[in-house]
Amino acid sequence: MTTTEQDKEAIIAIVREMAASMTGAQSTRHWASDVLWFDIPPFASRGVAPARKLFDDTFANFESCNVEILELDAKVNGDMGIVCTVQSTNIALKNGSTKHVMARQTDCFERHENGWELIHQHASVPAGGEWDGKITTV
């Protein structure tokens, strides 16, 4: 039996691993087979295969991808866990151009016999202009 703090550390470690990945297999290593994914481009998928293919197709154009997690909030309640992040990503494309993306991501996990699995991920970018990545609390 693990403690809530150990469970939080485990799902946070998975989120950090996904942020550092550069292949579809690596990005989806902890995903449930029937995962529901809402990506930043207008794309949604059910199951690992379509997500893995989109990751591989996207990463094929990247020279590098550096994700910095600016904000992170994790909660665990029994066999469910959620990690919400604000991420700043710097991308260098193979064609020489660069991109910067500020994104928000929610990762929903469920504990299974083999450990924590991602059952839903929702990534988004703010609409309507630049965002500083700050979360207003008051």
PDB file of C-alpha atoms in Angstrom, residues 22-87:
ATOM      1  CA  MET A  22      10.402  12.719 -28.277  1.00  0.00           C
ATOM      2  CA  THR A  23       8.618   9.581 -29.575  1.00  0.00           C
ATOM      3  CA  GLY A  24       5.062   8.337 -29.628  1.00  0.00           C
ATOM      4  CA  ALA A  25       5.989   5.171 -27.734  1.00  0.00           C
ATOM      5  CA  GLN A  26       7.755   7.135 -25.027  1.00  0.00           C
ATOM      6  CA  SER A  27       4.947   9.713 -24.773  1.00  0.00           C
ATOM      7  CA  THR A  28       2.244   7.062 -24.388  1.00  0.00           C
ATOM      8  CA  ARG A  29       4.132   4.502 -22.284  1.00  0.00           C
ATOM      9  CA  HIS A  30       1.828   5.024 -19.284  1.00  0.00           C
ATOM     10  CA  TRP A  31      -1.422   5.445 -21.230  1.00  0.00           C
ATOM     11  CA  ALA A  32      -4.412   3.134 -20.805  1.00  0.00           C
ATOM     12  CA  SER A  33      -5.319   1.265 -23.987  1.00  0.00           C
ATOM     13  CA  ASP A  34      -8.645   3.137 -24.214  1.00  0.00           C
ATOM     14  CA  VAL A  35      -7.274   6.585 -23.279  1.00  0.00           C
ATOM     15  CA  LEU A  36      -9.208   9.669 -24.441  1.00  0.00           C
ATOM     16  CA  TRP A  37      -6.901  12.432 -25.693  1.00  0.00           C
ATOM     17  CA  PHE A  38      -7.689  16.050 -26.604  1.00  0.00           C
ATOM     18  CA  ASP A  39      -4.597  17.620 -28.182  1.00  0.00           C
ATOM     19  CA  ILE A  40      -3.679  21.256 -28.864  1.00  0.00           C
ATOM     20  CA  PRO A  41      -4.314  20.995 -32.625  1.00  0.00           C
ATOM     21  CA  PRO A  42      -7.956  20.188 -33.432  1.00  0.00           C
ATOM     22  CA  PHE A  43      -7.433  16.488 -32.739  1.00  0.00           C
ATOM     23  CA  ALA A  44      -9.060  14.045 -30.354  1.00  0.00           C
ATOM     24  CA  SER A  45      -8.514  10.306 -30.199  1.00  0.00           C
ATOM     25  CA  ARG A  46      -9.664   7.236 -28.323  1.00  0.00           C
ATOM     26  CA  GLY A  47      -6.964   4.627 -27.785  1.00  0.00           C
ATOM     27  CA  VAL A  48      -3.199   4.782 -27.867  1.00  0.00           C
ATOM     28  CA  ALA A  49      -2.549   4.023 -31.577  1.00  0.00           C
ATOM     29  CA  PRO A  50      -3.850   7.280 -33.132  1.00  0.00           C
ATOM     30  CA  ALA A  51      -2.115   9.382 -30.470  1.00  0.00           C
ATOM     31  CA  ARG A  52       1.175   7.517 -30.894  1.00  0.00           C
ATOM     32  CA  LYS A  53       1.037   8.083 -34.676  1.00  0.00           C
ATOM     33  CA  LEU A  54       0.325  11.813 -34.302  1.00  0.00           C
ATOM     34  CA  PHE A  55       3.193  12.155 -31.811  1.00  0.00           C
ATOM     35  CA  ASP A  56       5.580  10.347 -34.163  1.00  0.00           C
ATOM     36  CA  ASP A  57       4.453  12.413 -37.176  1.00  0.00           C
ATOM     37  CA  THR A  58       4.871  15.639 -35.184  1.00  0.00           C
ATOM     38  CA  PHE A  59       8.217  14.761 -33.579  1.00  0.00           C
ATOM     39  CA  ALA A  60       9.585  13.763 -37.011  1.00  0.00           C
ATOM     40  CA  ASN A  61       9.658  17.503 -37.838  1.00  0.00           C
ATOM     41  CA  PHE A  62      11.442  18.503 -34.611  1.00  0.00           C
ATOM     42  CA  GLU A  63      15.153  19.007 -34.141  1.00  0.00           C
ATOM     43  CA  SER A  64      14.505  19.548 -30.435  1.00  0.00           C
ATOM     44  CA  CYS A  65      11.668  20.186 -28.018  1.00  0.00           C
ATOM     45  CA  ASN A  66      12.323  21.673 -24.586  1.00  0.00           C
ATOM     46  CA  VAL A  67       9.358  21.650 -22.198  1.00  0.00           C
ATOM     47  CA  GLU A  68       9.540  23.610 -18.954  1.00  0.00           C
ATOM     48  CA  ILE A  69       6.786  22.971 -16.424  1.00  0.00           C
ATOM     49  CA  LEU A  70       6.035  26.383 -14.920  1.00  0.00           C
ATOM     50  CA  GLU A  71       3.123  25.428 -12.660  1.00  0.00           C
ATOM     51  CA  LEU A  72       2.075  22.035 -11.347  1.00  0.00           C
ATOM     52  CA  ASP A  73      -0.796  20.933  -9.145  1.00  0.00           C
ATOM     53  CA  ALA A  74      -1.421  17.275  -8.294  1.00  0.00           C
ATOM     54  CA  LYS A  75      -4.243  15.621  -6.422  1.00  0.00           C
ATOM     55  CA  VAL A  76      -4.861  11.963  -5.561  1.00  0.00           C
ATOM     56  CA  ASN A  77      -8.088  10.534  -4.191  1.00  0.00           C
ATOM     57  CA  GLY A  78      -7.998   6.778  -3.794  1.00  0.00           C
ATOM     58  CA  ASP A  79      -7.406   5.199  -7.210  1.00  0.00           C
ATOM     59  CA  MET A  80      -7.792   8.484  -9.144  1.00  0.00           C
ATOM     60  CA  GLY A  81      -5.157  11.160  -9.657  1.00  0.00           C
ATOM     61  CA  ILE A  82      -5.003  14.435 -11.570  1.00  0.00           C
ATOM     62  CA  VAL A  83      -2.000  16.546 -12.534  1.00  0.00           C
ATOM     63  CA  CYS A  84      -2.593  20.036 -13.954  1.00  0.00           C
ATOM     64  CA  THR A  85       0.355  21.891 -15.459  1.00  0.00           C
ATOM     65  CA  VAL A  86       1.252  25.087 -17.253  1.00  0.00           C
ATOM     66  CA  GLN A  87       4.036  24.374 -19.742  1.00  0.00           C
TER      67      GLN A  87
END
